[in-house]
Coordinates of N, CA and C in Angstrom, one line a residue:
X325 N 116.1 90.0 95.6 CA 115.4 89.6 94.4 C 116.4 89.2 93.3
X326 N 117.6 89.4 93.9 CA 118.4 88.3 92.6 C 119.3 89.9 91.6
X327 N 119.0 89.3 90.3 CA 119.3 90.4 89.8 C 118.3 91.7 89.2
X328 N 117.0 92.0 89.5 CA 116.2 92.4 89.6 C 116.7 94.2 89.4
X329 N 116.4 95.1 89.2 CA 116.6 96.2 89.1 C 115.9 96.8 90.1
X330 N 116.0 98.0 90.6 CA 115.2 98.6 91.5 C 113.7 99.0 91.0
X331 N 114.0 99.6 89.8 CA 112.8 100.1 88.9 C 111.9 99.3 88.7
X332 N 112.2 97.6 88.7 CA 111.0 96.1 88.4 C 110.8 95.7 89.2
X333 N 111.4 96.3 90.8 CA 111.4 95.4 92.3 C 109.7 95.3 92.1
X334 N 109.5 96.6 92.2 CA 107.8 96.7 92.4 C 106.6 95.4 91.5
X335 N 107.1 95.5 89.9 CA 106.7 94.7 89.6 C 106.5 93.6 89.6
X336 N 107.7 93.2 90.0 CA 108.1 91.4 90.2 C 107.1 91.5 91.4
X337 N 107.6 92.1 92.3 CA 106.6 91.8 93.5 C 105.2 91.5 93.6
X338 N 104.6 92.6 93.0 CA 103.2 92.5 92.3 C 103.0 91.2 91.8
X339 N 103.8 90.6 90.9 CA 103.3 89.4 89.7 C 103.3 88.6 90.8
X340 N 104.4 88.6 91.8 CA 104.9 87.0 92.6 C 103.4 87.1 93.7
X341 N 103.2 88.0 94.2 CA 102.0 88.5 94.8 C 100.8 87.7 94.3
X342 N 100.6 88.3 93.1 CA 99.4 87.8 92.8 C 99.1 86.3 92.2
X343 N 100.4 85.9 92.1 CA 100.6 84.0 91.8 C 100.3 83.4 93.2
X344 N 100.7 84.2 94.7 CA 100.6 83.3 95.7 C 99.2 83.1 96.4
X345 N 98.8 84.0 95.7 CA 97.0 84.2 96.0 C 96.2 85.4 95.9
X346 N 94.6 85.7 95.5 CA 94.5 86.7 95.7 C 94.5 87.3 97.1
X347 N 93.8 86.6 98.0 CA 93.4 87.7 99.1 C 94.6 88.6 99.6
X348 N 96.0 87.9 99.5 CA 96.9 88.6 99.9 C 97.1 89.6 99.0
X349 N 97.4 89.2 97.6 CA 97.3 90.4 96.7 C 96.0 91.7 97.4
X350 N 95.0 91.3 97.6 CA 93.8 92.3 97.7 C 94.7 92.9 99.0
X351 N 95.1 92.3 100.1 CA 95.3 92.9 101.2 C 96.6 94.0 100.9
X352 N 97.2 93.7 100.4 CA 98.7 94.6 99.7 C 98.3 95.5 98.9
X353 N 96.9 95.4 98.2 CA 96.8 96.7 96.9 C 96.4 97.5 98.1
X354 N 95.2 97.4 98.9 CA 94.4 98.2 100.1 C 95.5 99.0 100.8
X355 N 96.6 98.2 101.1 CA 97.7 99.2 102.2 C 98.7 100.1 101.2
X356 N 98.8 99.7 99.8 CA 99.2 100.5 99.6 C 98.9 101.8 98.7
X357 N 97.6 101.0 97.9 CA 96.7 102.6 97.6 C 95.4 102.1 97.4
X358 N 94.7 102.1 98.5 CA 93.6 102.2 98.8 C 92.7 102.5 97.7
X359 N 92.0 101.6 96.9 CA 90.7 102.1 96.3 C 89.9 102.9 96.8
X360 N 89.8 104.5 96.9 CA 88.6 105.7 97.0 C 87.8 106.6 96.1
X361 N 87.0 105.9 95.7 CA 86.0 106.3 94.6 C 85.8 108.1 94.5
X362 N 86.0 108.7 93.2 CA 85.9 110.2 93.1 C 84.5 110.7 93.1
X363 N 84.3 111.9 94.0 CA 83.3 112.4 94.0 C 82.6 112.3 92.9
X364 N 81.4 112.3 92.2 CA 81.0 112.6 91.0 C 80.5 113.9 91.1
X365 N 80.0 114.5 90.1 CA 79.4 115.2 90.2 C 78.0 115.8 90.4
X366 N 77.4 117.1 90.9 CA 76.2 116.9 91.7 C 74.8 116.8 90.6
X367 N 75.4 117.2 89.2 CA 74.1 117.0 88.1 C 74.2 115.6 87.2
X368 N 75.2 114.6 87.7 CA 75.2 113.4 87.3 C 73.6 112.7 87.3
X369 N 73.1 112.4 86.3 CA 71.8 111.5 86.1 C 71.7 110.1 86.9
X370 N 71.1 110.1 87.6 CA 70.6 108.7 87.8 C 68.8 108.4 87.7
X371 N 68.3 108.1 86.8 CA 67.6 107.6 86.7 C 67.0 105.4 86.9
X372 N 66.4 106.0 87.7 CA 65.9 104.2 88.1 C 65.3 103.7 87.2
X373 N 64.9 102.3 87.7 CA 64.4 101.2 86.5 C 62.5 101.9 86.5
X374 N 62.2 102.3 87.9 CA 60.9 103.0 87.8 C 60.8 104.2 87.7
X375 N 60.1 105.3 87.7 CA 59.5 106.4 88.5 C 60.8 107.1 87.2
X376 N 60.8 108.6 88.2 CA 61.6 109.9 87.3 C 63.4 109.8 87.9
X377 N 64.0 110.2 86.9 CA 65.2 110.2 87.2 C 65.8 111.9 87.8
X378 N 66.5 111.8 88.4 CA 67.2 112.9 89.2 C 68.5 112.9 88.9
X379 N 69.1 114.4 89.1 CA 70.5 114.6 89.5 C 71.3 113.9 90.9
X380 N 72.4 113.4 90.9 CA 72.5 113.3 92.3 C 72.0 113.8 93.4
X381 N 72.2 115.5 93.2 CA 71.8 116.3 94.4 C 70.5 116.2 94.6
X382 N 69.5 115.2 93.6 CA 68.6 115.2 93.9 C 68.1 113.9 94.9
X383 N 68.9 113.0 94.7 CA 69.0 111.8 95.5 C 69.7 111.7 96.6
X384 N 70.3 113.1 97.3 CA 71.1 113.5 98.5 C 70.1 114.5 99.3
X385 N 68.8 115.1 99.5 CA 68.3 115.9 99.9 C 68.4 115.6 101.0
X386 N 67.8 114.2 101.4 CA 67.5 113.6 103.2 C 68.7 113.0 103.7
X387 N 68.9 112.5 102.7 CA 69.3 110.5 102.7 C 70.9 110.7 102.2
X388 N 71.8 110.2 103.1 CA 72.6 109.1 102.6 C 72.4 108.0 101.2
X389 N 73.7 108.0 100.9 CA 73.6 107.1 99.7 C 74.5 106.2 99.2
X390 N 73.9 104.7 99.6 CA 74.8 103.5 99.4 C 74.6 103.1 98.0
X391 N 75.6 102.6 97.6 CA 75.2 101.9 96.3 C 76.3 100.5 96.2
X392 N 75.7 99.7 95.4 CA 76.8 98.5 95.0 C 76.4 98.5 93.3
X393 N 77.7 98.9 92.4 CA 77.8 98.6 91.5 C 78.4 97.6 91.0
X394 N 77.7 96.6 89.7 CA 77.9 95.3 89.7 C 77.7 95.6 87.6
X395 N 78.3 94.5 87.1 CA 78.7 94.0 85.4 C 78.0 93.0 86.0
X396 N 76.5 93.1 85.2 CA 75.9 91.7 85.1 C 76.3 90.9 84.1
X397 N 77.2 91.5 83.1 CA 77.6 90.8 82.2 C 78.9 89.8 82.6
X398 N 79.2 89.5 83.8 CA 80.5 89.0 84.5 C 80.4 88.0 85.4
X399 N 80.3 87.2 85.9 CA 80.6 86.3 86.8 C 81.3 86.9 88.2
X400 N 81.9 87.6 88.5 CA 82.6 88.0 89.5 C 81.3 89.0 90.0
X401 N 80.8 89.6 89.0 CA 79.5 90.2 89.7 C 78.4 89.6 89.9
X402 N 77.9 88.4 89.3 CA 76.8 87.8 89.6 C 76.9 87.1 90.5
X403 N 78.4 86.4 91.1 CA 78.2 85.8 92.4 C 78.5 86.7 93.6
X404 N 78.3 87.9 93.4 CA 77.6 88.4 94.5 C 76.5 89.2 94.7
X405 N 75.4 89.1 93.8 CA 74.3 89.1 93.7 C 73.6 89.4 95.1
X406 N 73.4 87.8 95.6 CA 72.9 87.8 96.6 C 73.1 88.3 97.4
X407 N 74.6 88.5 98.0 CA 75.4 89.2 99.5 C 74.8 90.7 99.0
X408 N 75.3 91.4 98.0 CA 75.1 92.8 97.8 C 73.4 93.2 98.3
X409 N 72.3 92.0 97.9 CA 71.3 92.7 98.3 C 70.6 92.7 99.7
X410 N 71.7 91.7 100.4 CA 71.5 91.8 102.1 C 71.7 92.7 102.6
X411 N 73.3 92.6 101.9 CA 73.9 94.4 102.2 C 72.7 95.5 101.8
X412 N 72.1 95.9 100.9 CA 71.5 96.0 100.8 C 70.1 96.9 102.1
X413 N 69.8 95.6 101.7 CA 68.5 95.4 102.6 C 68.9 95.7 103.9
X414 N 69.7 95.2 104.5 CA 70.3 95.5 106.1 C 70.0 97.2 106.2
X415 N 70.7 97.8 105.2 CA 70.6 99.7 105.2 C 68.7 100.0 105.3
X416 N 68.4 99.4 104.2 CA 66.9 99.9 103.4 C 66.5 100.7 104.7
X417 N 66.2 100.4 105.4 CA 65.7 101.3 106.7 C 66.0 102.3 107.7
X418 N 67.4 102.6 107.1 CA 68.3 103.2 108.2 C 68.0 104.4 107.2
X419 N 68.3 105.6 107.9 CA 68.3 106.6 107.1 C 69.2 107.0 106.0
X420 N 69.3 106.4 105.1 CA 69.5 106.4 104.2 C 69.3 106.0 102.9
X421 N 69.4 105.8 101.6 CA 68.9 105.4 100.6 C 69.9 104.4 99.8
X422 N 69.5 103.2 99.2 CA 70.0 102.2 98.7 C 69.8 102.2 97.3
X423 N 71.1 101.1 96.2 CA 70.6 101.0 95.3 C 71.9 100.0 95.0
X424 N 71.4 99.6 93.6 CA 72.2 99.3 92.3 C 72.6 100.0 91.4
X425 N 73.5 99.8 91.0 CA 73.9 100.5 89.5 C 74.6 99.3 89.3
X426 N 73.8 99.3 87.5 CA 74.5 98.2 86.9 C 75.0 98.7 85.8
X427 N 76.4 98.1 85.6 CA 77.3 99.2 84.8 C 76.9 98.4 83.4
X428 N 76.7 99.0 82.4 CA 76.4 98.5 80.6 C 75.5 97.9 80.4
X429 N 74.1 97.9 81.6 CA 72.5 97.4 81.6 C 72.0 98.3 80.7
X430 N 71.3 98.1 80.0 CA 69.9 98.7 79.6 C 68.8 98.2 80.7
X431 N 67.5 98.9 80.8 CA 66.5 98.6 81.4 C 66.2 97.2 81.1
X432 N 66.2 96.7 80.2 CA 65.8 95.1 80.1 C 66.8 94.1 81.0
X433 N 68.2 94.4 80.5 CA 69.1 93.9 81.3 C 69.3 93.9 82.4
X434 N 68.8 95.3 83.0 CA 69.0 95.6 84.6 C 68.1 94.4 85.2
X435 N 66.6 94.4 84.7 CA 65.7 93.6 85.3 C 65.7 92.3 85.1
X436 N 66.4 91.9 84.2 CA 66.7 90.4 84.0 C 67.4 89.9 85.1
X437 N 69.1 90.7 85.0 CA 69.9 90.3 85.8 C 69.6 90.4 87.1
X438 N 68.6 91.6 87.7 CA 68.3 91.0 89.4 C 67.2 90.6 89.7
X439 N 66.7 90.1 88.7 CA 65.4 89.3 89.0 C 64.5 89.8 90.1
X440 N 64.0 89.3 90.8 CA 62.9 90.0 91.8 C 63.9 91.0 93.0
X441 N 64.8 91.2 93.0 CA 65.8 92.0 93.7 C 65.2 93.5 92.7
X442 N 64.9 93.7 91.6 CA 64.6 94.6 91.1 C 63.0 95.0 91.2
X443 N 62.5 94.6 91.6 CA 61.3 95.4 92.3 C 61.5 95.6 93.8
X444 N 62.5 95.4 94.4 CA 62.7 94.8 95.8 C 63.5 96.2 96.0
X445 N 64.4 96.7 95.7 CA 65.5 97.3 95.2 C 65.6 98.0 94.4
X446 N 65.8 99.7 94.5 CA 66.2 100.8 94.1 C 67.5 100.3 93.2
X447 N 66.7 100.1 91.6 CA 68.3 99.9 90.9 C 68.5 101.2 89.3
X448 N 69.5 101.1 89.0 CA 70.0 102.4 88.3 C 70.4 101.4 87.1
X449 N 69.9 101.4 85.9 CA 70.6 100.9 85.0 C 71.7 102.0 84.5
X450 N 72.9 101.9 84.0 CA 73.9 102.5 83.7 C 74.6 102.0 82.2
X451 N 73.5 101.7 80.9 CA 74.1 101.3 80.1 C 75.5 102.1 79.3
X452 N 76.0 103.7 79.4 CA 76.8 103.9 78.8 C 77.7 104.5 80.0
X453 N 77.6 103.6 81.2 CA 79.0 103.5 82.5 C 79.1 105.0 82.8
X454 N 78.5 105.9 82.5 CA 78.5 107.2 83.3 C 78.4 107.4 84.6
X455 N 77.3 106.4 85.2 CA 77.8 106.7 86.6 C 78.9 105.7 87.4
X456 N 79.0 104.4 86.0 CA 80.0 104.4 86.8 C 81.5 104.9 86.6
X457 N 82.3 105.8 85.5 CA 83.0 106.6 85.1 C 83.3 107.7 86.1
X458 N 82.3 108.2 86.4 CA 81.7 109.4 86.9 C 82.2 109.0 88.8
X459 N 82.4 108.0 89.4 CA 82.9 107.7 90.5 C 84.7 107.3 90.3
X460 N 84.6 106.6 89.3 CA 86.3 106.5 89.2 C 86.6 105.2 89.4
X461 N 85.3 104.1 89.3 CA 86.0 103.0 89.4 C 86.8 102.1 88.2
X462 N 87.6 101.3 89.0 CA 88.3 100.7 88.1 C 88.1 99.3 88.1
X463 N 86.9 98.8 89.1 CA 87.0 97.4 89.5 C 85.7 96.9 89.6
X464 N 85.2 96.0 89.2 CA 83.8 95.7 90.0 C 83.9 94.3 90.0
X465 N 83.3 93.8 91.2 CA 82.2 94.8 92.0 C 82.6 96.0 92.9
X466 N 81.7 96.9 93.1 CA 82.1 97.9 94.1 C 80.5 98.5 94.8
X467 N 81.4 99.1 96.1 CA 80.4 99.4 97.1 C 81.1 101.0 97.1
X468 N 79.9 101.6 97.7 CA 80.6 103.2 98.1 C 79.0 103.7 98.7
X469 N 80.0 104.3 99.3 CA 78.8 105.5 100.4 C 79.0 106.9 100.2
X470 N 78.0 107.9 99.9 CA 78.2 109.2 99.6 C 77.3 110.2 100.7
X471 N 77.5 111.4 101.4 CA 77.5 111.8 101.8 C 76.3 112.9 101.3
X472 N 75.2 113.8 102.3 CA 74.4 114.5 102.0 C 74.8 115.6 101.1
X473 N 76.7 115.9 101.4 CA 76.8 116.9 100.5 C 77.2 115.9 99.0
X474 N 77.3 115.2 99.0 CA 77.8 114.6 97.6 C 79.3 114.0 97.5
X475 N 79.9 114.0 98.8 CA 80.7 113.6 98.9 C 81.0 112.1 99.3
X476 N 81.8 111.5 98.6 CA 82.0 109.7 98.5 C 82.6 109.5 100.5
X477 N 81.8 108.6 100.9 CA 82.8 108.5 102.6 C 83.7 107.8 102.3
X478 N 83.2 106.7 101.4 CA 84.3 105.1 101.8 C 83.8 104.6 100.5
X479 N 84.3 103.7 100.0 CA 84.5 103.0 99.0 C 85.3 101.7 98.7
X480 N 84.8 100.6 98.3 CA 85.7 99.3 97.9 C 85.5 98.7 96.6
X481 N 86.8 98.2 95.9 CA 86.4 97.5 94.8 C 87.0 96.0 95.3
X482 N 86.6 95.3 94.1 CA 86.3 93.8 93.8 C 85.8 93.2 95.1
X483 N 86.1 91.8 95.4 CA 84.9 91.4 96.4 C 85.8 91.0 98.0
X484 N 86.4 92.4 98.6 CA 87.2 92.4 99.4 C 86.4 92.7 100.5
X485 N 86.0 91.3 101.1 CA 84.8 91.1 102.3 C 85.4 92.1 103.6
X486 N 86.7 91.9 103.7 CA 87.5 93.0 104.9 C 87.2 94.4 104.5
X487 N 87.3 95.0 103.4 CA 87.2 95.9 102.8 C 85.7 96.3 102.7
X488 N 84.5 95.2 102.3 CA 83.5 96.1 102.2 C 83.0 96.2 103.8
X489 N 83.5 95.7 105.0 CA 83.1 95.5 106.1 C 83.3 96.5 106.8
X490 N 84.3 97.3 106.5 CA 84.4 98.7 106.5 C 84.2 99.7 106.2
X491 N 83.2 99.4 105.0 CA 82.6 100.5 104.3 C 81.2 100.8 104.9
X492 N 80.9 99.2 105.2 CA 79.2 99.0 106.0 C 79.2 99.7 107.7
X493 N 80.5 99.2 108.0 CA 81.0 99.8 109.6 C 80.6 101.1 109.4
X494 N 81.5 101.8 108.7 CA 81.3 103.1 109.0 C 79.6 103.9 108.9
X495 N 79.4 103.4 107.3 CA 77.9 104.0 107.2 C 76.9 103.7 108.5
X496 N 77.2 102.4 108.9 CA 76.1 101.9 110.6 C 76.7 102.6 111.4
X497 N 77.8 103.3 111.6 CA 78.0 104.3 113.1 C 77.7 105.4 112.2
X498 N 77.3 105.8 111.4 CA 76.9 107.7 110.5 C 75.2 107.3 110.9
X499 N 74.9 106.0 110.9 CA 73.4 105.9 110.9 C 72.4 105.6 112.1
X500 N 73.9 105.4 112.8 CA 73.4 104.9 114.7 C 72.6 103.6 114.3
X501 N 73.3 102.5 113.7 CA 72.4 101.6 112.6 C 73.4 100.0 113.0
X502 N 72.8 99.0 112.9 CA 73.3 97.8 112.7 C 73.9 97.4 111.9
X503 N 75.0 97.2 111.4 CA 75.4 96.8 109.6 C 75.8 95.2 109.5
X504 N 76.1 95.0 108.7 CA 75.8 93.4 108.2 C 77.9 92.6 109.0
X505 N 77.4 91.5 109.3 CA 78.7 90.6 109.5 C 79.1 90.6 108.6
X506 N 80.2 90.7 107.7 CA 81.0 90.0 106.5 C 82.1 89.3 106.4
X507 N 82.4 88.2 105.8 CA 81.3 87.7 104.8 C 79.9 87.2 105.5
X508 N 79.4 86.7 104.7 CA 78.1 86.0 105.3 C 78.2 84.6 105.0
X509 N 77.5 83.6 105.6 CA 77.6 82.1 105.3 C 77.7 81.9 103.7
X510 N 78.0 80.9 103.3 CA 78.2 80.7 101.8 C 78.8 81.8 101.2
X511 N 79.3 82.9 101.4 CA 79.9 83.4 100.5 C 81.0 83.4 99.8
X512 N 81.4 83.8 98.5 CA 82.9 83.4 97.9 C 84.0 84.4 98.8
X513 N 85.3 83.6 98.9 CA 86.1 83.8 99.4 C 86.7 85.5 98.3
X514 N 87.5 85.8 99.1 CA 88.0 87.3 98.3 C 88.8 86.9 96.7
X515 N 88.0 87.5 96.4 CA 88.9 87.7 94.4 C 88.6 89.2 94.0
X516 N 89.6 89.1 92.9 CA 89.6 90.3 91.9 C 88.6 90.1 91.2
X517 N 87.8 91.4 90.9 CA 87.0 92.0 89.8 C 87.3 92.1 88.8
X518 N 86.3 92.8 87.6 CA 86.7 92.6 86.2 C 86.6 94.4 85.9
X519 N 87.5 94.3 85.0 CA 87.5 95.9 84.8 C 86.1 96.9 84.6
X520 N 86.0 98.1 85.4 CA 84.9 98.7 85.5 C 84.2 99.5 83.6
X521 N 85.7 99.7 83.1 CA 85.0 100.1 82.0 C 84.5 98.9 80.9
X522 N 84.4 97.5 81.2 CA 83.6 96.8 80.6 C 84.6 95.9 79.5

């Protein structure tokens, strides 16, 4: 790298990385530290756009727990709107429980931005990012799957189709379940997200 220092090697690499494209950048941050979302904790609030709100542990009794959290305020989350609620919908039946969290929605927002997906779909408005804080993301969009005791299995940020394909993989062999092909027809090719704290 020329005359480069050892201490910038990393950097320079990073920048020249991310000039030659994302997907490769996405594939190089994955191998070398993996996005895995932190447990939250078990009296974290989630309340939905209907009905009563619960602690996590309250939304872990039976069920597994997928979620895709999305910034409707962002472009990088709205176009994938659609894929997230196939993803989605593919689980709705498997034993486990689905949803949204939309990070800095209020209830009005939540329901605007998913349109009939929000009667369709278990969604969590998250206007002051606690739950999403409370997992540790740094990227959205993101997917994660949590465990009956509360624990995160897998997790991916921004729209890393290899990456959420693995997150779906796994929860369909935990669920003896079908999971979705990724990507799906028309969908955007891999890019970076926009920062999770907004």
């Amino acid at each position: 790298m020329g005359d480069i220092s050892a201490g910038q090697a990393p950097n320079v690499l990073v920048r020249r990385l991310r000039s030659s494209g994302v997907h490769l950048w996405l594939v190089l941050r994955r191998l070398i530290s993996p996005p895995v979302a932190s447990n939250p904790p078990a009296d974290l609030m989630f309340t939905p756009l209907t009905g009563k709100g619960f602690p996590l542990s309250g939304w872990l009794v039976q069920y597994h727990l997928l979620l895709v959290t999305l910034d409707p305020f962002t472009n990088e989350s709205a176009w994938l709107l659609k894929t997230s609620a196939k993803i989605l919908q593919t689980f709705d039946q498997a034993d486990c429980r689905v949803g949204f969290v939309l990070a800095g929605a209020d209830i009005d927002e939540t329901r605007q931005f998913l349109g009939p997906y929000s009667r369709e779909i278990l969604a969590f408005p998250d206007p002051d990012r606690s739950i999403t804080r409370a997992f540790g993301f740094e990227r959205l969009p993101s997917i994660v799957v949590v465990d009956l005791g509360g624990n995160v299995v897998n997790s991916c940020e921004d729209w890393d189709p290899a990456g959420w394909q693995t997150v779906t993989d796994e929860l369909a062999r935990m669920m003896s379940w079908t999971g979705p092909v990724l990507p799906y027809n028309g969908d955007p090719g891999p890019y970076l997200g926009t920062p999770a704290a907004g």
